[in-house]
mmCIF file of N, CA and C in Angstrom:
data_model
loop_
_atom_site.group_PDB
_atom_site.id
_atom_site.type_symbol
_atom_site.label_atom_id
_atom_site.label_comp_id
_atom_site.label_asym_id
_atom_site.label_seq_id
_atom_site.Cartn_x
_atom_site.Cartn_y
_atom_site.Cartn_z
ATOM 1 N N MET A 1 5.010 2.888 -14.278
ATOM 2 C CA MET A 1 6.309 3.444 -13.956
ATOM 3 C C MET A 1 6.691 2.951 -12.559
ATOM 4 N N ASP A 2 7.902 2.452 -12.440
ATOM 5 C CA ASP A 2 8.457 2.018 -11.159
ATOM 6 C C ASP A 2 9.143 3.226 -10.521
ATOM 7 N N ILE A 3 8.707 3.610 -9.320
ATOM 8 C CA ILE A 3 9.208 4.824 -8.660
ATOM 9 C C ILE A 3 9.982 4.447 -7.408
ATOM 10 N N THR A 4 11.201 4.963 -7.290
ATOM 11 C CA THR A 4 12.024 4.771 -6.105
ATOM 12 C C THR A 4 12.286 6.132 -5.474
ATOM 13 N N LYS A 5 11.756 6.336 -4.264
ATOM 14 C CA LYS A 5 11.989 7.588 -3.540
ATOM 15 C C LYS A 5 13.212 7.402 -2.648
ATOM 16 N N LEU A 6 14.218 8.232 -2.879
ATOM 17 C CA LEU A 6 15.473 8.143 -2.148
ATOM 18 C C LEU A 6 15.406 8.960 -0.857
ATOM 19 N N PRO A 7 16.208 8.580 0.149
ATOM 20 C CA PRO A 7 16.272 9.389 1.372
ATOM 21 C C PRO A 7 16.805 10.791 1.054
ATOM 22 N N ALA A 8 16.391 11.763 1.844
ATOM 23 C CA ALA A 8 16.847 13.141 1.644
ATOM 24 C C ALA A 8 18.370 13.192 1.594
ATOM 25 N N GLY A 9 18.895 13.875 0.589
ATOM 26 C CA GLY A 9 20.330 14.046 0.427
ATOM 27 C C GLY A 9 21.009 12.966 -0.398
ATOM 28 N N GLU A 10 20.331 11.864 -0.687
ATOM 29 C CA GLU A 10 20.933 10.790 -1.484
ATOM 30 C C GLU A 10 20.658 11.044 -2.962
ATOM 31 N N PRO A 11 21.705 11.161 -3.787
ATOM 32 C CA PRO A 11 21.480 11.431 -5.208
ATOM 33 C C PRO A 11 21.051 10.167 -5.953
ATOM 34 N N ALA A 12 20.363 10.368 -7.051
ATOM 35 C CA ALA A 12 19.993 9.263 -7.931
ATOM 36 C C ALA A 12 21.236 8.796 -8.682
ATOM 37 N N PRO A 13 21.258 7.531 -9.120
ATOM 38 C CA PRO A 13 22.380 7.080 -9.954
ATOM 39 C C PRO A 13 22.524 7.989 -11.178
ATOM 40 N N SER A 14 23.749 8.254 -11.571
ATOM 41 C CA SER A 14 24.013 9.235 -12.633
ATOM 42 C C SER A 14 23.419 8.846 -13.985
ATOM 43 N N ASP A 15 23.195 7.576 -14.234
ATOM 44 C CA ASP A 15 22.678 7.140 -15.529
ATOM 45 C C ASP A 15 21.183 6.814 -15.484
ATOM 46 N N SER A 16 20.483 7.321 -14.481
ATOM 47 C CA SER A 16 19.075 6.965 -14.307
ATOM 48 C C SER A 16 18.135 8.094 -14.706
ATOM 49 N N ASP A 17 16.875 7.730 -14.929
ATOM 50 C CA ASP A 17 15.813 8.718 -15.077
ATOM 51 C C ASP A 17 15.498 9.220 -13.674
ATOM 52 N N CYS A 18 15.424 10.527 -13.504
ATOM 53 C CA CYS A 18 15.200 11.043 -12.151
ATOM 54 C C CYS A 18 14.570 12.422 -12.171
ATOM 55 N N ILE A 19 13.917 12.731 -11.056
ATOM 56 C CA ILE A 19 13.513 14.105 -10.779
ATOM 57 C C ILE A 19 14.198 14.496 -9.481
ATOM 58 N N ARG A 20 14.549 15.773 -9.362
ATOM 59 C CA ARG A 20 15.216 16.293 -8.174
ATOM 60 C C ARG A 20 14.401 17.464 -7.636
ATOM 61 N N ILE A 21 14.125 17.411 -6.350
ATOM 62 C CA ILE A 21 13.326 18.458 -5.720
ATOM 63 C C ILE A 21 14.187 19.130 -4.660
ATOM 64 N N GLN A 22 14.377 20.434 -4.807
ATOM 65 C CA GLN A 22 15.225 21.221 -3.920
ATOM 66 C C GLN A 22 14.372 22.211 -3.159
ATOM 67 N N GLU A 23 14.428 22.175 -1.833
ATOM 68 C CA GLU A 23 13.720 23.168 -1.039
ATOM 69 C C GLU A 23 14.487 24.481 -1.088
ATOM 70 N N LEU A 24 13.774 25.563 -1.293
ATOM 71 C CA LEU A 24 14.369 26.895 -1.331
ATOM 72 C C LEU A 24 14.263 27.554 0.044
ATOM 73 N N ASP A 25 15.057 28.599 0.252
ATOM 74 C CA ASP A 25 15.065 29.310 1.538
ATOM 75 C C ASP A 25 13.696 29.825 1.960
ATOM 76 N N ASP A 26 12.834 30.128 0.987
ATOM 77 C CA ASP A 26 11.519 30.684 1.332
ATOM 78 C C ASP A 26 10.449 29.611 1.547
ATOM 79 N N GLY A 27 10.837 28.328 1.518
ATOM 80 C CA GLY A 27 9.896 27.247 1.776
ATOM 81 C C GLY A 27 9.239 26.673 0.535
ATOM 82 N N ARG A 28 9.496 27.262 -0.626
ATOM 83 C CA ARG A 28 8.975 26.694 -1.879
ATOM 84 C C ARG A 28 9.957 25.654 -2.396
ATOM 85 N N TYR A 29 9.594 24.990 -3.497
ATOM 86 C CA TYR A 29 10.383 23.867 -4.009
ATOM 87 C C TYR A 29 10.660 24.021 -5.496
ATOM 88 N N ARG A 30 11.920 23.778 -5.874
ATOM 89 C CA ARG A 30 12.360 23.813 -7.267
ATOM 90 C C ARG A 30 12.398 22.371 -7.783
ATOM 91 N N LEU A 31 11.927 22.180 -9.003
ATOM 92 C CA LEU A 31 11.893 20.863 -9.630
ATOM 93 C C LEU A 31 12.794 20.837 -10.847
ATOM 94 N N ASN A 32 13.652 19.833 -10.932
ATOM 95 C CA ASN A 32 14.472 19.567 -12.106
ATOM 96 C C ASN A 32 14.377 18.080 -12.403
ATOM 97 N N GLY A 33 14.656 17.695 -13.623
ATOM 98 C CA GLY A 33 14.621 16.280 -13.944
ATOM 99 C C GLY A 33 15.311 15.967 -15.252
ATOM 100 N N SER A 34 15.586 14.696 -15.449
ATOM 101 C CA SER A 34 16.128 14.229 -16.725
ATOM 102 C C SER A 34 15.671 12.786 -16.941
ATOM 103 N N VAL A 35 15.242 12.510 -18.158
ATOM 104 C CA VAL A 35 14.806 11.176 -18.549
ATOM 105 C C VAL A 35 15.252 10.901 -19.975
ATOM 106 N N LEU A 36 15.292 9.624 -20.311
ATOM 107 C CA LEU A 36 15.466 9.232 -21.703
ATOM 108 C C LEU A 36 14.076 9.052 -22.285
ATOM 109 N N PHE A 37 13.728 9.891 -23.245
ATOM 110 C CA PHE A 37 12.424 9.851 -23.892
ATOM 111 C C PHE A 37 12.399 8.648 -24.819
ATOM 112 N N ARG A 38 11.537 7.668 -24.509
ATOM 113 C CA ARG A 38 11.504 6.450 -25.301
ATOM 114 C C ARG A 38 10.075 5.963 -25.531
ATOM 115 N N CYS A 39 9.196 6.873 -25.870
ATOM 116 C CA CYS A 39 7.802 6.518 -26.142
ATOM 117 C C CYS A 39 7.660 5.968 -27.555
ATOM 118 N N GLY A 40 6.675 5.114 -27.748
ATOM 119 C CA GLY A 40 6.381 4.607 -29.079
ATOM 120 C C GLY A 40 7.248 3.436 -29.480
ATOM 121 N N ASP A 41 7.273 3.181 -30.769
ATOM 122 C CA ASP A 41 7.988 2.026 -31.322
ATOM 123 C C ASP A 41 9.350 2.398 -31.883
ATOM 124 N N THR A 42 10.027 3.319 -31.250
ATOM 125 C CA THR A 42 11.335 3.745 -31.744
ATOM 126 C C THR A 42 12.452 3.018 -31.013
ATOM 127 N N ASP A 43 13.540 2.780 -31.713
ATOM 128 C CA ASP A 43 14.720 2.168 -31.097
ATOM 129 C C ASP A 43 15.617 3.207 -30.460
ATOM 130 N N ALA A 44 15.496 4.457 -30.886
ATOM 131 C CA ALA A 44 16.352 5.527 -30.382
ATOM 132 C C ALA A 44 15.706 6.196 -29.168
ATOM 133 N N ALA A 45 16.527 6.539 -28.210
ATOM 134 C CA ALA A 45 16.062 7.278 -27.037
ATOM 135 C C ALA A 45 16.738 8.642 -27.048
ATOM 136 N N GLU A 46 16.004 9.650 -26.635
ATOM 137 C CA GLU A 46 16.521 11.017 -26.613
ATOM 138 C C GLU A 46 16.493 11.534 -25.181
ATOM 139 N N SER A 47 17.584 12.131 -24.738
ATOM 140 C CA SER A 47 17.646 12.693 -23.399
ATOM 141 C C SER A 47 16.849 13.989 -23.341
ATOM 142 N N VAL A 48 15.968 14.089 -22.333
ATOM 143 C CA VAL A 48 15.123 15.268 -22.155
ATOM 144 C C VAL A 48 15.318 15.761 -20.730
ATOM 145 N N SER A 49 15.433 17.082 -20.558
ATOM 146 C CA SER A 49 15.634 17.657 -19.227
ATOM 147 C C SER A 49 14.530 18.643 -18.893
ATOM 148 N N LEU A 50 14.262 18.743 -17.613
ATOM 149 C CA LEU A 50 13.324 19.720 -17.059
ATOM 150 C C LEU A 50 14.151 20.595 -16.122
ATOM 151 N N VAL A 51 14.287 21.878 -16.474
ATOM 152 C CA VAL A 51 15.139 22.776 -15.704
ATOM 153 C C VAL A 51 14.415 24.096 -15.493
ATOM 154 N N GLY A 52 14.459 24.572 -14.266
ATOM 155 C CA GLY A 52 13.914 25.890 -13.978
ATOM 156 C C GLY A 52 12.405 25.898 -13.865
ATOM 157 N N GLY A 53 11.841 27.043 -14.133
ATOM 158 C CA GLY A 53 10.401 27.208 -13.990
ATOM 159 C C GLY A 53 10.072 27.806 -12.632
ATOM 160 N N GLU A 54 8.820 28.126 -12.456
ATOM 161 C CA GLU A 54 8.366 28.709 -11.198
ATOM 162 C C GLU A 54 8.431 27.671 -10.084
ATOM 163 N N PRO A 55 8.894 28.057 -8.895
ATOM 164 C CA PRO A 55 8.905 27.121 -7.766
ATOM 165 C C PRO A 55 7.481 26.722 -7.360
ATOM 166 N N TYR A 56 7.371 25.565 -6.760
ATOM 167 C CA TYR A 56 6.091 25.043 -6.288
ATOM 168 C C TYR A 56 5.907 25.386 -4.819
ATOM 169 N N ALA A 57 4.664 25.569 -4.409
ATOM 170 C CA ALA A 57 4.348 25.961 -3.033
ATOM 171 C C ALA A 57 4.636 24.844 -2.037
ATOM 172 N N THR A 58 4.455 23.588 -2.453
ATOM 173 C CA THR A 58 4.673 22.464 -1.533
ATOM 174 C C THR A 58 5.523 21.394 -2.196
ATOM 175 N N TYR A 59 6.113 20.561 -1.364
ATOM 176 C CA TYR A 59 6.870 19.415 -1.874
ATOM 177 C C TYR A 59 5.960 18.510 -2.698
ATOM 178 N N ASP A 60 4.766 18.237 -2.180
ATOM 179 C CA ASP A 60 3.838 17.346 -2.873
ATOM 180 C C ASP A 60 3.465 17.867 -4.263
ATOM 181 N N ASP A 61 3.292 19.187 -4.385
ATOM 182 C CA ASP A 61 2.999 19.771 -5.700
ATOM 183 C C ASP A 61 4.169 19.556 -6.662
ATOM 184 N N ALA A 62 5.385 19.782 -6.184
ATOM 185 C CA ALA A 62 6.570 19.600 -7.023
ATOM 186 C C ALA A 62 6.718 18.137 -7.432
ATOM 187 N N GLU A 63 6.532 17.227 -6.489
ATOM 188 C CA GLU A 63 6.662 15.806 -6.794
ATOM 189 C C GLU A 63 5.592 15.367 -7.795
ATOM 190 N N ALA A 64 4.342 15.789 -7.602
ATOM 191 C CA ALA A 64 3.264 15.413 -8.529
ATOM 192 C C ALA A 64 3.557 15.916 -9.936
ATOM 193 N N ALA A 65 4.044 17.143 -10.056
ATOM 194 C CA ALA A 65 4.383 17.696 -11.366
ATOM 195 C C ALA A 65 5.530 16.911 -11.999
ATOM 196 N N GLY A 66 6.529 16.553 -11.204
ATOM 197 C CA GLY A 66 7.656 15.788 -11.720
ATOM 198 C C GLY A 66 7.257 14.391 -12.166
ATOM 199 N N LEU A 67 6.408 13.736 -11.400
ATOM 200 C CA LEU A 67 5.943 12.404 -11.777
ATOM 201 C C LEU A 67 5.119 12.457 -13.063
ATOM 202 N N ALA A 68 4.261 13.471 -13.191
ATOM 203 C CA ALA A 68 3.465 13.625 -14.409
ATOM 204 C C ALA A 68 4.373 13.868 -15.612
ATOM 205 N N TRP A 69 5.382 14.723 -15.440
ATOM 206 C CA TRP A 69 6.329 15.021 -16.522
ATOM 207 C C TRP A 69 7.065 13.753 -16.950
ATOM 208 N N ALA A 70 7.563 12.985 -15.984
ATOM 209 C CA ALA A 70 8.293 11.753 -16.303
ATOM 210 C C ALA A 70 7.381 10.750 -16.999
ATOM 211 N N ASN A 71 6.136 10.654 -16.554
ATOM 212 C CA ASN A 71 5.181 9.745 -17.174
ATOM 213 C C ASN A 71 4.911 10.142 -18.628
ATOM 214 N N GLU A 72 4.795 11.449 -18.891
ATOM 215 C CA GLU A 72 4.584 11.939 -20.260
ATOM 216 C C GLU A 72 5.744 11.569 -21.178
ATOM 217 N N HIS A 73 6.923 11.365 -20.591
ATOM 218 C CA HIS A 73 8.108 11.017 -21.376
ATOM 219 C C HIS A 73 8.442 9.532 -21.287
ATOM 220 N N CYS A 74 7.471 8.743 -20.820
ATOM 221 C CA CYS A 74 7.557 7.278 -20.822
ATOM 222 C C CYS A 74 8.686 6.709 -19.966
ATOM 223 N N ALA A 75 9.003 7.373 -18.858
ATOM 224 C CA ALA A 75 10.017 6.832 -17.946
ATOM 225 C C ALA A 75 9.507 5.499 -17.392
ATOM 226 N N GLU A 76 10.378 4.508 -17.367
ATOM 227 C CA GLU A 76 9.985 3.196 -16.859
ATOM 228 C C GLU A 76 10.374 3.030 -15.393
ATOM 229 N N LYS A 77 11.582 3.430 -15.052
ATOM 230 C CA LYS A 77 12.062 3.393 -13.671
ATOM 231 C C LYS A 77 12.548 4.792 -13.337
ATOM 232 N N LEU A 78 11.924 5.413 -12.343
ATOM 233 C CA LEU A 78 12.220 6.796 -12.002
ATOM 234 C C LEU A 78 12.669 6.898 -10.558
ATOM 235 N N TYR A 79 13.752 7.630 -10.340
ATOM 236 C CA TYR A 79 14.221 7.939 -8.993
ATOM 237 C C TYR A 79 13.749 9.341 -8.625
ATOM 238 N N VAL A 80 13.309 9.486 -7.382
ATOM 239 C CA VAL A 80 12.909 10.792 -6.856
ATOM 240 C C VAL A 80 13.921 11.155 -5.782
ATOM 241 N N SER A 81 14.658 12.222 -6.016
ATOM 242 C CA SER A 81 15.712 12.674 -5.123
ATOM 243 C C SER A 81 15.294 13.989 -4.479
ATOM 244 N N ARG A 82 15.561 14.132 -3.187
ATOM 245 C CA ARG A 82 15.179 15.339 -2.448
ATOM 246 C C ARG A 82 16.406 15.927 -1.760
ATOM 247 N N SER A 83 16.483 17.247 -1.759
ATOM 248 C CA SER A 83 17.605 17.910 -1.110
ATOM 249 C C SER A 83 17.585 17.658 0.394
ATOM 250 N N ALA A 84 18.761 17.722 1.001
ATOM 251 C CA ALA A 84 18.872 17.536 2.449
ATOM 252 C C ALA A 84 18.753 18.866 3.181
ATOM 253 N N GLY A 85 18.814 19.960 2.473
ATOM 254 C CA GLY A 85 18.727 21.287 3.085
ATOM 255 C C GLY A 85 18.113 22.259 2.108
ATOM 256 N N THR A 86 18.212 23.528 2.423
ATOM 257 C CA THR A 86 17.624 24.539 1.542
ATOM 258 C C THR A 86 18.686 25.158 0.648
ATOM 259 N N ALA A 87 18.215 25.770 -0.437
ATOM 260 C CA ALA A 87 19.091 26.467 -1.359
ATOM 261 C C ALA A 87 18.633 27.922 -1.424
ATOM 262 N N PRO A 88 19.556 28.827 -1.725
ATOM 263 C CA PRO A 88 19.158 30.229 -1.857
ATOM 264 C C PRO A 88 18.188 30.402 -3.010
ATOM 265 N N LEU A 89 17.368 31.424 -2.910
ATOM 266 C CA LEU A 89 16.454 31.744 -4.007
ATOM 267 C C LEU A 89 17.257 32.135 -5.227
ATOM 268 N N PRO A 90 16.787 31.742 -6.431
ATOM 269 C CA PRO A 90 17.512 32.140 -7.639
ATOM 270 C C PRO A 90 17.394 33.650 -7.853
ATOM 271 N N ASP A 91 18.443 34.225 -8.433
ATOM 272 C CA ASP A 91 18.414 35.644 -8.774
ATOM 273 C C ASP A 91 17.390 35.879 -9.877
ATOM 274 N N VAL A 92 16.642 36.928 -9.745
ATOM 275 C CA VAL A 92 15.654 37.299 -10.763
ATOM 276 C C VAL A 92 16.186 38.524 -11.486
ATOM 277 N N ILE A 93 16.218 38.441 -12.779
ATOM 278 C CA ILE A 93 16.744 39.556 -13.590
ATOM 279 C C ILE A 93 15.586 40.379 -14.093
#
């Protein structure tokens, strides 16, 4: 997998496979991602997203989880995008 880490605040191209890591106000990190699933000998690709889940304690933990997820979905070129600031904690119901 070819990995391109973007500068903080720079978004990935809209048509690319990417993971996005957002720092939360409490210092933990939220991971989201989207890739075209294209494993095996198929001609069709299916869009797959990673949204939500428990925040990660460190940036490195979030990035490692995102890279593993993208690899499981056969991403060939992956952009890693990081927030430039913090986001509020999500509301818990």
